[in-house]
mmCIF file of C-alpha atoms and ligand atoms in Angstrom:
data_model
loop_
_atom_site.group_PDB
_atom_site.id
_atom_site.type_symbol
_atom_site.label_atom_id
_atom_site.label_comp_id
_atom_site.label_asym_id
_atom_site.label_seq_id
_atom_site.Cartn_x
_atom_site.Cartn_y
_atom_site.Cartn_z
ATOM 1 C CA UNK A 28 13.790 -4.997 -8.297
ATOM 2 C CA UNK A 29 10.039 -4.458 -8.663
ATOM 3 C CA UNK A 30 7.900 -5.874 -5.823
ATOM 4 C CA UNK A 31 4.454 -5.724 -4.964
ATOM 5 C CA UNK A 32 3.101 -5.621 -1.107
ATOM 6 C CA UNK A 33 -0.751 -7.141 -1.412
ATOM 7 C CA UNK A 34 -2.946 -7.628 1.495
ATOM 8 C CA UNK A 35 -6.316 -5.797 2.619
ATOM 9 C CA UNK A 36 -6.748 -2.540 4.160
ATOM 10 C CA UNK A 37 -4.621 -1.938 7.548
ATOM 11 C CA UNK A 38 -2.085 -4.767 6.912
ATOM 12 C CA UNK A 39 0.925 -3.043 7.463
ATOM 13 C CA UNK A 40 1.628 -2.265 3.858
ATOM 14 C CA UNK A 41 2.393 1.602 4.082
ATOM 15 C CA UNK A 42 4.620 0.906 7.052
ATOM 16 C CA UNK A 43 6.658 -2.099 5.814
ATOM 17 C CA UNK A 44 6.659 -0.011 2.273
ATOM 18 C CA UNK A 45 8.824 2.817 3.807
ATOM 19 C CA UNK A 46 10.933 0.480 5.583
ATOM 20 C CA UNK A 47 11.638 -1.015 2.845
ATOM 21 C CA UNK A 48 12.210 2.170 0.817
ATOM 22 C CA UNK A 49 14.683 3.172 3.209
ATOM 23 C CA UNK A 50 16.714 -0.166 3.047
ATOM 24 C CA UNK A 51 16.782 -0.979 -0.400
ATOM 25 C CA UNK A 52 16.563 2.339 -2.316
ATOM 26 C CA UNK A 53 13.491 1.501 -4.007
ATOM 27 C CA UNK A 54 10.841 3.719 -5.057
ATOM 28 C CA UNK A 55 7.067 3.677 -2.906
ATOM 29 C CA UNK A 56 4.336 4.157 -4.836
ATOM 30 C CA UNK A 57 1.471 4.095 -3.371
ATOM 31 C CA UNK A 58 -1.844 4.577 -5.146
ATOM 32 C CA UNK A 59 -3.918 5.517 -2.214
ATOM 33 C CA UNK A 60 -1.094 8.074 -0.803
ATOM 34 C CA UNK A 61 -1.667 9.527 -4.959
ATOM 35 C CA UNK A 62 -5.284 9.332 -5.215
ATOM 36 C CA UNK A 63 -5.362 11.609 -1.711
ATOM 37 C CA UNK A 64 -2.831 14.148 -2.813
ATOM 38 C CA UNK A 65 -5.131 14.477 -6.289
ATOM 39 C CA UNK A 66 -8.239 14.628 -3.853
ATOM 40 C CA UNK A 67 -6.443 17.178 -2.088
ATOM 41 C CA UNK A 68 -5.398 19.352 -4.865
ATOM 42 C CA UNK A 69 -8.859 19.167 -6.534
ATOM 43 C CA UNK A 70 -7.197 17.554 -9.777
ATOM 44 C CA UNK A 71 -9.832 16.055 -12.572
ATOM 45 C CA UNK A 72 -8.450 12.721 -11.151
ATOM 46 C CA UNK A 73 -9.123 13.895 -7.633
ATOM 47 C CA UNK A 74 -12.718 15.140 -8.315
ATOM 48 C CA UNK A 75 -14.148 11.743 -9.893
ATOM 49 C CA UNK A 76 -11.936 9.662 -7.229
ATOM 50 C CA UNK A 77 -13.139 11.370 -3.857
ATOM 51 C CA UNK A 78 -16.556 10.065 -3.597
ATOM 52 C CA UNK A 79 -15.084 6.348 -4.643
ATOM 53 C CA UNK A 80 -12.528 6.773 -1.475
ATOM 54 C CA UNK A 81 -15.003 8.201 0.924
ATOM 55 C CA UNK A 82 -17.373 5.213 0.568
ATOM 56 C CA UNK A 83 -14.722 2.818 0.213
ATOM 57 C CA UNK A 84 -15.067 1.649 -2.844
ATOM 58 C CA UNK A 85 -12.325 0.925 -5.473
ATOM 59 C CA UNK A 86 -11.677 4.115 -7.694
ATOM 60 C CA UNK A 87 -12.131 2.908 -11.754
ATOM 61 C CA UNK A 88 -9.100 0.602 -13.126
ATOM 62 C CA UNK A 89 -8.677 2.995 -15.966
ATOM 63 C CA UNK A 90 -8.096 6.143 -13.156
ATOM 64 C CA UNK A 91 -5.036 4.258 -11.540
ATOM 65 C CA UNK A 92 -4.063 2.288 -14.691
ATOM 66 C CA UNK A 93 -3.333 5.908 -15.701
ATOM 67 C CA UNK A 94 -1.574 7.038 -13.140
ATOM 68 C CA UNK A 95 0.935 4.378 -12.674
ATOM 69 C CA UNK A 96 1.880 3.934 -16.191
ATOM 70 C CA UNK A 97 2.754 7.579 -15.956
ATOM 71 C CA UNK A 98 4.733 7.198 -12.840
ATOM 72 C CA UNK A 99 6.650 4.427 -13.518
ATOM 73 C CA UNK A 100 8.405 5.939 -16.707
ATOM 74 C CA UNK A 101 9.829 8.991 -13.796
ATOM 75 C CA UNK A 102 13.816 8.783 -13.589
ATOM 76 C CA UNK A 103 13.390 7.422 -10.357
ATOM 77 C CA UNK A 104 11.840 4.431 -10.886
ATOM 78 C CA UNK A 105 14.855 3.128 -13.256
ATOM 79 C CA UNK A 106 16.201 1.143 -10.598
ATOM 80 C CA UNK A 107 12.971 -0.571 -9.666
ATOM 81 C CA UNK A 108 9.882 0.077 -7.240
ATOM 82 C CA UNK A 109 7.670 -1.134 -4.364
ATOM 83 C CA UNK A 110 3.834 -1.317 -4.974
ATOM 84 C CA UNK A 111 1.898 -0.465 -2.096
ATOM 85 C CA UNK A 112 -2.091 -0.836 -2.890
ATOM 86 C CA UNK A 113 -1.903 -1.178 -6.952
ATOM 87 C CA UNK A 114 -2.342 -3.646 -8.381
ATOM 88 C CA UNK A 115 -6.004 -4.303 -6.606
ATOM 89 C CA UNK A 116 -7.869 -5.877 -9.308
ATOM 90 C CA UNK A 117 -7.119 -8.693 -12.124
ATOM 91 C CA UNK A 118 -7.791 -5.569 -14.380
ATOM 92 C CA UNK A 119 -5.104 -3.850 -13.216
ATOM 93 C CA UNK A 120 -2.580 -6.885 -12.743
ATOM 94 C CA UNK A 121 -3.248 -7.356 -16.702
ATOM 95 C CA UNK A 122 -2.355 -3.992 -17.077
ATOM 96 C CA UNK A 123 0.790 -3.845 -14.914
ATOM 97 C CA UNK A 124 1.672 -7.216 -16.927
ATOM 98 C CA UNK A 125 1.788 -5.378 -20.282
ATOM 99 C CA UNK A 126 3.264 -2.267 -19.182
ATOM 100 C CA UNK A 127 6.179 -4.375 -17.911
ATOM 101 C CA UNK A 128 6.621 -6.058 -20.547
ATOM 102 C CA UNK A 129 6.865 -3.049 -23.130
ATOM 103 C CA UNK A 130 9.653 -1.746 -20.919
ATOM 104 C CA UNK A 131 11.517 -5.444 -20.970
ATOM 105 C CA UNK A 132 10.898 -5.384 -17.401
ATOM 106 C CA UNK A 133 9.305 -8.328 -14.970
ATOM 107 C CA UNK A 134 8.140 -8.167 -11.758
ATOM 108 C CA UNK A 135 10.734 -10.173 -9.114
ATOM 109 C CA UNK A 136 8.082 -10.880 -6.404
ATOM 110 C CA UNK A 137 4.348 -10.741 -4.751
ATOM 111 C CA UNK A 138 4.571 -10.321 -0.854
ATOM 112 C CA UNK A 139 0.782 -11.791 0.623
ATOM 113 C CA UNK A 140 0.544 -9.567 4.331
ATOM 114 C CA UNK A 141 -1.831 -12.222 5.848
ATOM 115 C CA UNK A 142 -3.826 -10.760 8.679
ATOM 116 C CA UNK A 143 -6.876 -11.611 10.423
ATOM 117 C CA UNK A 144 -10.173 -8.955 9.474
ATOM 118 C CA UNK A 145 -10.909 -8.974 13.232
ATOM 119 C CA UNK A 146 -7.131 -7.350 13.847
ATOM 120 C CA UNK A 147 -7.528 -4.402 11.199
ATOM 121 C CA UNK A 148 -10.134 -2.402 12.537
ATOM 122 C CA UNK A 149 -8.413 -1.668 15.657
ATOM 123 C CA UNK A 150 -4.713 -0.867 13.329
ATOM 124 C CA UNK A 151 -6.642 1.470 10.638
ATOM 125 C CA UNK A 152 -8.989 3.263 13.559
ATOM 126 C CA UNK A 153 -6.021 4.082 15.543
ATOM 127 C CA UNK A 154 -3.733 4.796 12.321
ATOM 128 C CA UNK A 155 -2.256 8.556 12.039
ATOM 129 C CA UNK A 156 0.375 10.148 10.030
ATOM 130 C CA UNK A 157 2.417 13.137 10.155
ATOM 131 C CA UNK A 158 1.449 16.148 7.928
ATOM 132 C CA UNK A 159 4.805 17.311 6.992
ATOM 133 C CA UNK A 160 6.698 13.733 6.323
ATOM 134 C CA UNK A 161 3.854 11.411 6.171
ATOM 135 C CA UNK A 162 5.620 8.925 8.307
ATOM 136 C CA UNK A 163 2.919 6.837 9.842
ATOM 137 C CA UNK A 164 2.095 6.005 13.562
ATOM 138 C CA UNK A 165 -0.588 4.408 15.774
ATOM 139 C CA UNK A 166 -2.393 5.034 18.728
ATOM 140 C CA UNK A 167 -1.454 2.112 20.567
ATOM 141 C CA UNK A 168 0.954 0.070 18.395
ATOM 142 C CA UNK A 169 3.244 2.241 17.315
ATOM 143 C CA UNK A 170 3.896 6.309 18.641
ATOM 144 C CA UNK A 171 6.298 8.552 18.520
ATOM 145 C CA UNK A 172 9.371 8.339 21.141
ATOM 146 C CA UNK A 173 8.673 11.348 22.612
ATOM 147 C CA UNK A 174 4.863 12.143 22.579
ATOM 148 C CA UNK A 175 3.235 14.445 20.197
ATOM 149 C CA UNK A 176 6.272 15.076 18.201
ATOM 150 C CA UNK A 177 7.242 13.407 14.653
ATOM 151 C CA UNK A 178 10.462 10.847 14.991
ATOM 152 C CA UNK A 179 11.209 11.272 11.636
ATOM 153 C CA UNK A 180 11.434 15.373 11.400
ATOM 154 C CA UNK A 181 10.273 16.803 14.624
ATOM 155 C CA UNK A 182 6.820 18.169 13.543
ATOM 156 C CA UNK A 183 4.133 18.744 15.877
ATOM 157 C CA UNK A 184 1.352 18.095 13.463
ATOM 158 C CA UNK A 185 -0.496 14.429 12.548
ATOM 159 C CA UNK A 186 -3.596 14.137 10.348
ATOM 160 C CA UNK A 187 -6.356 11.231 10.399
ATOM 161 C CA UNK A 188 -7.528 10.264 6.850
ATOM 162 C CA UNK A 189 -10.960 10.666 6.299
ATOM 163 C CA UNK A 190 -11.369 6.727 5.196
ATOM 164 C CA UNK A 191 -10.286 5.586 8.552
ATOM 165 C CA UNK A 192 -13.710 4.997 10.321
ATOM 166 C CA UNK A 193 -15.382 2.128 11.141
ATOM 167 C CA UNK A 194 -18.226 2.256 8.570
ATOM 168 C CA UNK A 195 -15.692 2.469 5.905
ATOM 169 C CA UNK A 196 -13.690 0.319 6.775
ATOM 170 C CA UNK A 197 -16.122 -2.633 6.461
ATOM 171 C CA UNK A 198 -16.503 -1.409 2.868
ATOM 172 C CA UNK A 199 -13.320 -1.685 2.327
ATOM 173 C CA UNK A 200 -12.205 -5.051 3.343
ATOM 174 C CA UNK A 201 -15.486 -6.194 1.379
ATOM 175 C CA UNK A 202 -13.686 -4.977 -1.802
ATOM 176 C CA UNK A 203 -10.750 -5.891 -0.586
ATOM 177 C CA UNK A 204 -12.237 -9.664 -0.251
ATOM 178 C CA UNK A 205 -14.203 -9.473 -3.987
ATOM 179 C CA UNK A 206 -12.074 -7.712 -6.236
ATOM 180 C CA UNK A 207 -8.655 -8.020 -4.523
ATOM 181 C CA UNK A 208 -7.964 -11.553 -3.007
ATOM 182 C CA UNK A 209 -8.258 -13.367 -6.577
ATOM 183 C CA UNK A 210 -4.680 -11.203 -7.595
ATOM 184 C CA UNK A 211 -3.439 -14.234 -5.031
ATOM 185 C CA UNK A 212 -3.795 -16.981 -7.155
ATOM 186 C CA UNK A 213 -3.298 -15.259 -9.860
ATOM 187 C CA UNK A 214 0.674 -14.466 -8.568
ATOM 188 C CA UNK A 215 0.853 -18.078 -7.422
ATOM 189 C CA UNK A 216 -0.203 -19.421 -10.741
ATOM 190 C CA UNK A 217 3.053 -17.236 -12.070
ATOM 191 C CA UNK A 218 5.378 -18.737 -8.830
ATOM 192 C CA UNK A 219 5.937 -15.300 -7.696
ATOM 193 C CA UNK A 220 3.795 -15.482 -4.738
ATOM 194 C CA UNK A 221 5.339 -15.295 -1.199
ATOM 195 C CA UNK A 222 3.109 -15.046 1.837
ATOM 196 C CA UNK A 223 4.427 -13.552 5.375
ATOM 197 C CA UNK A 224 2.601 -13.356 8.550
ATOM 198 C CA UNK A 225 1.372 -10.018 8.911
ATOM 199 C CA UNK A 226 -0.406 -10.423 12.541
ATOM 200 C CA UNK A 227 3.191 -10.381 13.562
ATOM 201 C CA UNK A 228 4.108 -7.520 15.241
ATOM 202 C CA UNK A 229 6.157 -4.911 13.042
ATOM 203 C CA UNK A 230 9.927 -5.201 13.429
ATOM 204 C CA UNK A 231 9.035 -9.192 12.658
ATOM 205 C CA UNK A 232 7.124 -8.360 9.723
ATOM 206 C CA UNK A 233 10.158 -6.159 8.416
ATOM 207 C CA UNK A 234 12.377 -9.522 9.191
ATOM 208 C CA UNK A 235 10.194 -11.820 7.368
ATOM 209 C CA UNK A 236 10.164 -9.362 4.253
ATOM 210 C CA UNK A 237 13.516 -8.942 4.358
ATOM 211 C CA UNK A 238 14.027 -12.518 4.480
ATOM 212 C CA UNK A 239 11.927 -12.944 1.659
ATOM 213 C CA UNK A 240 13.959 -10.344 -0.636
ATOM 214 C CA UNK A 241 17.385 -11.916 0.473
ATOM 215 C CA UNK A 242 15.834 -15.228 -1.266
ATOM 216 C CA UNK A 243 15.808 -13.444 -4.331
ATOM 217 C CA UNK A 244 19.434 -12.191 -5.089
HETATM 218 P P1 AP5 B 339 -4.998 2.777 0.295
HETATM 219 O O1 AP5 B 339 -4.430 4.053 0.727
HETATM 220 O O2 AP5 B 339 -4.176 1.840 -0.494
HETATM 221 O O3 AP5 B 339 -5.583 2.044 1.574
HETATM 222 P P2 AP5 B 339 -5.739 0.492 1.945
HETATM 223 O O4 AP5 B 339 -5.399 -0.551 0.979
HETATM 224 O O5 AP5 B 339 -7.140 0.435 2.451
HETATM 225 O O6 AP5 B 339 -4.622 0.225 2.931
HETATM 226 P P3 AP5 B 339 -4.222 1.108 4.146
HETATM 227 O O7 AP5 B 339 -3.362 2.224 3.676
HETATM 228 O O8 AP5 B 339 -5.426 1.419 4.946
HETATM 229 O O9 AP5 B 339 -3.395 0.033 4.980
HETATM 230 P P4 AP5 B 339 -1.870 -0.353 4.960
HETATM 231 O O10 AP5 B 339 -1.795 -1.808 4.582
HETATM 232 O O11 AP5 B 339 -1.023 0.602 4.211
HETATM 233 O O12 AP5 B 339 -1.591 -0.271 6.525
HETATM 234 P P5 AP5 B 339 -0.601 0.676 7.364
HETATM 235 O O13 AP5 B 339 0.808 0.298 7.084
HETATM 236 O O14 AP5 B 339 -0.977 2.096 7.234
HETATM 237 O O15 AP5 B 339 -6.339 3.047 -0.536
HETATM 238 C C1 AP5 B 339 -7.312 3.969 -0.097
HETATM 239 C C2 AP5 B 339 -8.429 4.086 -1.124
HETATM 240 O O16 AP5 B 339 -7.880 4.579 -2.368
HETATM 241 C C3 AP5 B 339 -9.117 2.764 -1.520
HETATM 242 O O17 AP5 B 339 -10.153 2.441 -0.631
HETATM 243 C C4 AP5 B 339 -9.612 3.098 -2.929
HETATM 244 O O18 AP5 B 339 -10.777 3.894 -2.885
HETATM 245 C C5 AP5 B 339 -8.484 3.942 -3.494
HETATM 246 N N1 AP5 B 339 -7.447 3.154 -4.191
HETATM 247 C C6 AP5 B 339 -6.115 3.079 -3.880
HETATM 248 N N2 AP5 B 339 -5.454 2.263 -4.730
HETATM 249 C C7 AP5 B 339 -6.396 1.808 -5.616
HETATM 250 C C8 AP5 B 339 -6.337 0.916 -6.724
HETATM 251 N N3 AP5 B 339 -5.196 0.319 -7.101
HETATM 252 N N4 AP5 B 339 -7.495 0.676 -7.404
HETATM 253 C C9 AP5 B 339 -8.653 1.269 -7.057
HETATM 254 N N5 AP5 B 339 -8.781 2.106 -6.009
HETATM 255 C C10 AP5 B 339 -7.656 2.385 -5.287
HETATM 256 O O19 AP5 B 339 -0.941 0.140 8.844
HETATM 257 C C11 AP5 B 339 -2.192 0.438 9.458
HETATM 258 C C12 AP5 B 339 -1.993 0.786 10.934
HETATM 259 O O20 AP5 B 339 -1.603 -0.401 11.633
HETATM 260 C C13 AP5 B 339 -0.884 1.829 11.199
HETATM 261 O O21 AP5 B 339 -1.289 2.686 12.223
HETATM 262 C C14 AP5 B 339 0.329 0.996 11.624
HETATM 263 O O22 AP5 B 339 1.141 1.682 12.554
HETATM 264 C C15 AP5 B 339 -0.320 -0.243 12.255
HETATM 265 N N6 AP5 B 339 0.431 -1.472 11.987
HETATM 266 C C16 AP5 B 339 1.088 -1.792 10.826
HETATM 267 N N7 AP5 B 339 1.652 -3.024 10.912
HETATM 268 C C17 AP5 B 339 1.333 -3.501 12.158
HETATM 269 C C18 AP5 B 339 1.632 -4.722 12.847
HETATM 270 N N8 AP5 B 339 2.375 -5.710 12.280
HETATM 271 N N9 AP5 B 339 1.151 -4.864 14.110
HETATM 272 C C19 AP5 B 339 0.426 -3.877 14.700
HETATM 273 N N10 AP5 B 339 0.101 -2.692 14.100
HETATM 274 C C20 AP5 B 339 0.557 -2.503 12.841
HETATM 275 MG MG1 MG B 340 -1.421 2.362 3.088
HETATM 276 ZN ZN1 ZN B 341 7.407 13.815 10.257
#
């Protein structure tokens, strides 16, 4: 199965995208969790894409192009994968169109996260993650069971990313609204579109997705 998860920034789709990675064996791949480890290793790809990320601005279509065409011919993504932040232009969607169909392979499904600009703010300013298994948490809508420690593996230690303050964030929903929001009739024009309500909270967003990919088979 290859689905994409599109909304804008903070909509839930790193945190459905694991769910769903755990239920259904499929593959994340996440451009922005990619584009931070390249930052972080000081890769060529990493060096032109830092400055992009810090001011919120999309990194080039031919940077991620790249990188997904690369990763999506890995063993691991025989079975199928989950898109989480690519594609985010009609660019890229073009792209991802072709590169499907050289491998005789079509996408099953677009999932819309719909949620209100006013609500994201507040999700991606008190967002964290933890440093050893990057499972993600929030300040207020989502922490650990026991405080300070890492449900998932038990670490003590969380990072911020540096893209997660308020001045950015604007930036980022205004791309989000200019170059991203016309991939939505794009899908629909293809009837692969399917919208869920992301202001939900999260264990109903996970039932609304799953719902949606029990449609399918
Ligand atoms: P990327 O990493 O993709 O960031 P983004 O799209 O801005 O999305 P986020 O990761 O911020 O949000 P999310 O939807 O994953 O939300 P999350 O689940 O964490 O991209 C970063 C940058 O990389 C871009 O700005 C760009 O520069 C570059 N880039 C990446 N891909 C690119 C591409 N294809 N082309 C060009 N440039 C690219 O949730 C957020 C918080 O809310 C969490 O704390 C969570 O616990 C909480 N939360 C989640 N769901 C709910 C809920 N239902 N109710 C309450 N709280 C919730
Ligand atoms: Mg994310
Ligand atoms: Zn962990």
């Amino acid at each position: 199965m290859i689905i994409i998860l599109l909304g804008p920034p903070g909509a839930g789709k790193g945190t459905q995208a694991q769910r769903i990675e755990t239920k259904q064996g499929l593959v994340q791949l996440s451009t922005g969790d990619m584009l931070r480890a390249a930052v972080a290793a000081g890769t060529e790809v990493g060096k032109k894409a830092k400055a992009f990320m810090e001011a919120g601005k999309l990194v080039t279509d031919e940077i991620v192009i790249g990188i997904i065409a690369d990763r999506i011919d890995e063993d691991d993504c025989k079975n199928g994968f989950l898109l989480d932040g690519f594609p985010r232009t009609v660019a890229q969607a073009e792209a991802l169109d072709n590169m499907l169909a050289r491998k005789d392979l079509k996408l099953d499904v677009v999932i819309e996260m719909k949620v209100d600009d006013a609500a994201l703010v507040d999700r991606i300013t008190g967002r964290y993650t933890c440093a050893n298994c990057n499972q993600g948490y929030h300040d207020v809508n989502l922490k650990p069971k026991v405080d300070g420690v890492c449900d998932n593996c038990g670490s003590t230690n969380f990072k911020r990313r540096a893209d997660d303050n308020r001045e950015t964030v604007s930036s980022r929903l205004e791309a989000y609204h200019a170059q991203t929001a016309p991939l939505l009739p794009y899908y629909k024009a293809k009837g692969i579109l399917k919208v869920v309500d992301g202001m939900a909270d999260i264990d109903d967003v996970t039932a609304q997705i799953n719902e949606v990919l029990g449609s399918l088979s």
